[in-house]
Amino acid sequence: SAVISQKPSRDICQRGTSLTIQCQVDSQVTMMFWYRQQPGQSLTLIATANQGSEATYESGFVIDKFPISRPNLTFSTLTVSNMSPEDSSIYLCSVGWGSQENEQFFGPGTRLTVL
Amino acid sequence: SQQGEEDPQALSIQEGENATMNCSYKTSINNLQWYRQNSGRGLVHLILIRSNEREKHSGRLRVTLDTSKKSSSLLITASRAADTASYFCATPTSGSARQLTFGSGTQLTVLP
């Protein structure tokens, strides 16, 4: 298994500002995922971040709004840019695990509130 | 669109009772997973069942999979207040080796 930490755990931000969320894993992993969970909803995949390549974004998410860095095999950041109240959500990073299966281990999440 | 739909959306039971949650999905899969999320926190992997398995147990959890009906169920026996959480099924995203698509989730409340 993998132990994943996220910073910050929560934040309250003003409209128009940006927040960078960090995800740290205790072992080297190839694939990292960033999800958004809007209040009372399920998880929606924002992008897949592989080390050494550009992140792959899902439909409805763009790099200008959610830039992602993946400088090495244990770390990634997600920035939520030019925030609006609609960006208020829990943001979760996860890592793929297992050689054949597609289990994922999740960080504790970052609860973002935009005023 | 989400692959899985779960029912019920919310379930409230007394401690000691059993809780059953159902998940339906749309495309062919090679496995299905269940995750638990305590209030506003990260998800915890509970159990994975492969497409060639019909039933799997882990402690107080029992998962079934019916590929002909494209459905799965999660049974929690002898529930405890600590089981209060949201439960999500997840299936491999079509066209991706590692991505998952999550169901809509069931909010379980176990009353002491």
GROMACS .gro file of N, CA and C in nm, chain A residues 9 31 33 35 37 41-45 48 58 90 92 96-109 111, chain B residues 2 30-31 33 35 37 39-45 48 50 88 91-93 96-105:
model
  174
    9SER      N    1  -0.494   2.080   0.414
    9SER     CA    2  -0.609   1.994   0.436
    9SER      C    3  -0.738   2.070   0.407
   31MET      N    4   0.153   0.642  -1.191
   31MET     CA    5   0.033   0.719  -1.223
   31MET      C    6  -0.024   0.784  -1.098
   33PHE      N    7  -0.351   1.056  -0.990
   33PHE     CA    8  -0.478   1.109  -1.038
   33PHE      C    9  -0.524   1.223  -0.949
   35TYR      N   10  -0.879   1.431  -0.851
   35TYR     CA   11  -1.024   1.428  -0.859
   35TYR      C   12  -1.083   1.553  -0.795
   37GLN      N   13  -1.449   1.657  -0.601
   37GLN     CA   14  -1.573   1.608  -0.544
   37GLN      C   15  -1.654   1.728  -0.497
   41GLN      N   16  -2.162   1.515  -0.393
   41GLN     CA   17  -2.151   1.444  -0.521
   41GLN      C   18  -2.044   1.335  -0.516
   42SER      N   19  -2.036   1.261  -0.624
   42SER     CA   20  -1.932   1.160  -0.637
   42SER      C   21  -1.803   1.224  -0.688
   43LEU      N   22  -1.705   1.141  -0.714
   43LEU     CA   23  -1.576   1.190  -0.761
   43LEU      C   24  -1.576   1.204  -0.912
   44THR      N   25  -1.515   1.312  -0.959
   44THR     CA   26  -1.496   1.334  -1.102
   44THR      C   27  -1.347   1.349  -1.129
   45LEU      N   28  -1.296   1.273  -1.223
   45LEU     CA   29  -1.153   1.279  -1.254
   45LEU      C   30  -1.122   1.408  -1.328
   48THR      N   31  -0.498   1.291  -1.522
   48THR     CA   32  -0.399   1.190  -1.487
   48THR      C   33  -0.261   1.251  -1.505
   58GLU      N   34  -0.935   1.543  -1.846
   58GLU     CA   35  -1.065   1.489  -1.885
   58GLU      C   36  -1.150   1.600  -1.945
   90ILE      N   37  -1.405   1.930  -0.259
   90ILE     CA   38  -1.292   1.856  -0.204
   90ILE      C   39  -1.209   1.809  -0.323
   92LEU      N   40  -0.899   1.565  -0.438
   92LEU     CA   41  -0.833   1.444  -0.391
   92LEU      C   42  -0.729   1.398  -0.491
   96GLY      N   43  -0.231   0.495  -0.854
   96GLY     CA   44  -0.265   0.361  -0.899
   96GLY      C   45  -0.173   0.262  -0.831
   97TRP      N   46  -0.228   0.143  -0.806
   97TRP     CA   47  -0.150   0.044  -0.731
   97TRP      C   48  -0.175  -0.095  -0.787
   98GLY      N   49  -0.080  -0.183  -0.768
   98GLY     CA   50  -0.096  -0.321  -0.810
   98GLY      C   51  -0.047  -0.339  -0.953
   99SER      N   52   0.008  -0.455  -0.981
   99SER     CA   53   0.067  -0.477  -1.113
   99SER      C   54  -0.041  -0.506  -1.218
  100GLN      N   55  -0.151  -0.566  -1.176
  100GLN     CA   56  -0.254  -0.603  -1.273
  100GLN      C   57  -0.387  -0.535  -1.248
  101GLU      N   58  -0.414  -0.508  -1.124
  101GLU     CA   59  -0.542  -0.448  -1.093
  101GLU      C   60  -0.530  -0.297  -1.097
  102ASN      N   61  -0.640  -0.231  -1.082
  102ASN     CA   62  -0.641  -0.086  -1.088
  102ASN      C   63  -0.692  -0.024  -0.960
  103GLU      N   64  -0.651  -0.083  -0.848
  103GLU     CA   65  -0.686  -0.023  -0.721
  103GLU      C   66  -0.617   0.111  -0.707
  104GLN      N   67  -0.680   0.199  -0.633
  104GLN     CA   68  -0.622   0.329  -0.608
  104GLN      C   69  -0.618   0.358  -0.459
  105PHE      N   70  -0.513   0.424  -0.417
  105PHE     CA   71  -0.501   0.473  -0.281
  105PHE      C   72  -0.515   0.624  -0.284
  106PHE      N   73  -0.593   0.676  -0.189
  106PHE     CA   74  -0.628   0.817  -0.190
  106PHE      C   75  -0.560   0.894  -0.079
  107GLY      N   76  -0.531   1.020  -0.109
  107GLY     CA   77  -0.492   1.112  -0.004
  107GLY      C   78  -0.615   1.154   0.076
  108PRO      N   79  -0.593   1.227   0.185
  108PRO     CA   80  -0.703   1.266   0.273
  108PRO      C   81  -0.791   1.376   0.217
  109GLY      N   82  -0.750   1.438   0.107
  109GLY     CA   83  -0.832   1.541   0.046
  109GLY      C   84  -0.801   1.681   0.096
  111ARG      N   85  -1.014   2.034   0.136
  111ARG     CA   86  -1.147   2.096   0.130
  111ARG      C   87  -1.130   2.243   0.102
  117GLN      N   88  -2.124   0.919  -1.548
  117GLN     CA   89  -2.079   0.821  -1.452
  117GLN      C   90  -2.117   0.682  -1.500
  145ASN      N   91  -1.369  -0.588  -1.609
  145ASN     CA   92  -1.294  -0.703  -1.562
  145ASN      C   93  -1.284  -0.707  -1.410
  146ASN      N   94  -1.324  -0.597  -1.346
  146ASN     CA   95  -1.335  -0.601  -1.201
  146ASN      C   96  -1.421  -0.484  -1.154
  148GLN      N   97  -1.483  -0.244  -0.784
  148GLN     CA   98  -1.429  -0.216  -0.651
  148GLN      C   99  -1.531  -0.137  -0.569
  150TYR      N  100  -1.539   0.136  -0.235
  150TYR     CA  101  -1.462   0.226  -0.151
  150TYR      C  102  -1.553   0.288  -0.045
  152GLN      N  103  -1.586   0.633   0.217
  152GLN     CA  104  -1.539   0.769   0.243
  152GLN      C  105  -1.606   0.818   0.370
  154SER      N  106  -1.675   1.115   0.636
  154SER     CA  107  -1.721   1.250   0.605
  154SER      C  108  -1.610   1.343   0.555
  155GLY      N  109  -1.615   1.375   0.426
  155GLY     CA  110  -1.524   1.473   0.369
  155GLY      C  111  -1.379   1.433   0.365
  156ARG      N  112  -1.350   1.305   0.380
  156ARG     CA  113  -1.211   1.261   0.382
  156ARG      C  114  -1.178   1.182   0.256
  157GLY      N  115  -1.058   1.126   0.251
  157GLY     CA  116  -1.019   1.046   0.137
  157GLY      C  117  -1.091   0.913   0.134
  158LEU      N  118  -1.086   0.849   0.019
  158LEU     CA  119  -1.152   0.720   0.004
  158LEU      C  120  -1.059   0.608   0.049
  159VAL      N  121  -1.119   0.505   0.105
  159VAL     CA  122  -1.046   0.386   0.148
  159VAL      C  123  -1.094   0.267   0.067
  160HIS      N  124  -1.001   0.196   0.008
  160HIS     CA  125  -1.036   0.078  -0.072
  160HIS      C  126  -1.084  -0.033   0.021
  163LEU      N  127  -1.211  -0.568  -0.389
  163LEU     CA  128  -1.216  -0.578  -0.535
  163LEU      C  129  -1.268  -0.715  -0.571
  165ARG      N  130  -1.341  -0.965  -0.908
  165ARG     CA  131  -1.311  -0.982  -1.050
  165ARG      C  132  -1.435  -1.032  -1.124
  203PHE      N  133  -1.891   0.395  -0.226
  203PHE     CA  134  -1.890   0.413  -0.371
  203PHE      C  135  -1.844   0.284  -0.438
  206THR      N  136  -1.562   0.126  -1.125
  206THR     CA  137  -1.532   0.034  -1.233
  206THR      C  138  -1.424   0.093  -1.323
  207PRO      N  139  -1.349   0.009  -1.392
  207PRO     CA  140  -1.247   0.060  -1.484
  207PRO      C  141  -1.311   0.145  -1.591
  208THR      N  142  -1.249   0.257  -1.620
  208THR     CA  143  -1.299   0.346  -1.723
  208THR      C  144  -1.272   0.284  -1.860
  211SER      N  145  -0.929   0.282  -2.073
  211SER     CA  146  -0.815   0.317  -1.988
  211SER      C  147  -0.777   0.197  -1.904
  212ALA      N  148  -0.646   0.174  -1.892
  212ALA     CA  149  -0.601   0.058  -1.815
  212ALA      C  150  -0.612   0.081  -1.665
  213ARG      N  151  -0.598   0.206  -1.622
  213ARG     CA  152  -0.587   0.231  -1.479
  213ARG      C  153  -0.691   0.325  -1.423
  214GLN      N  154  -0.763   0.398  -1.506
  214GLN     CA  155  -0.857   0.495  -1.453
  214GLN      C  156  -0.982   0.425  -1.402
  215LEU      N  157  -1.044   0.488  -1.303
  215LEU     CA  158  -1.168   0.437  -1.247
  215LEU      C  159  -1.279   0.539  -1.267
  216THR      N  160  -1.399   0.489  -1.281
  216THR     CA  161  -1.519   0.572  -1.282
  216THR      C  162  -1.601   0.534  -1.161
  217PHE      N  163  -1.639   0.634  -1.083
  217PHE     CA  164  -1.706   0.611  -0.957
  217PHE      C  165  -1.857   0.626  -0.971
  218GLY      N  166  -1.928   0.543  -0.895
  218GLY     CA  167  -2.073   0.554  -0.890
  218GLY      C  168  -2.115   0.675  -0.808
  219SER      N  169  -2.245   0.690  -0.799
  219SER     CA  170  -2.302   0.808  -0.734
  219SER      C  171  -2.295   0.801  -0.582
  220GLY      N  172  -2.277   0.683  -0.527
  220GLY     CA  173  -2.255   0.669  -0.384
  220GLY      C  174  -2.381   0.649  -0.303
   0.00000   0.00000   0.00000
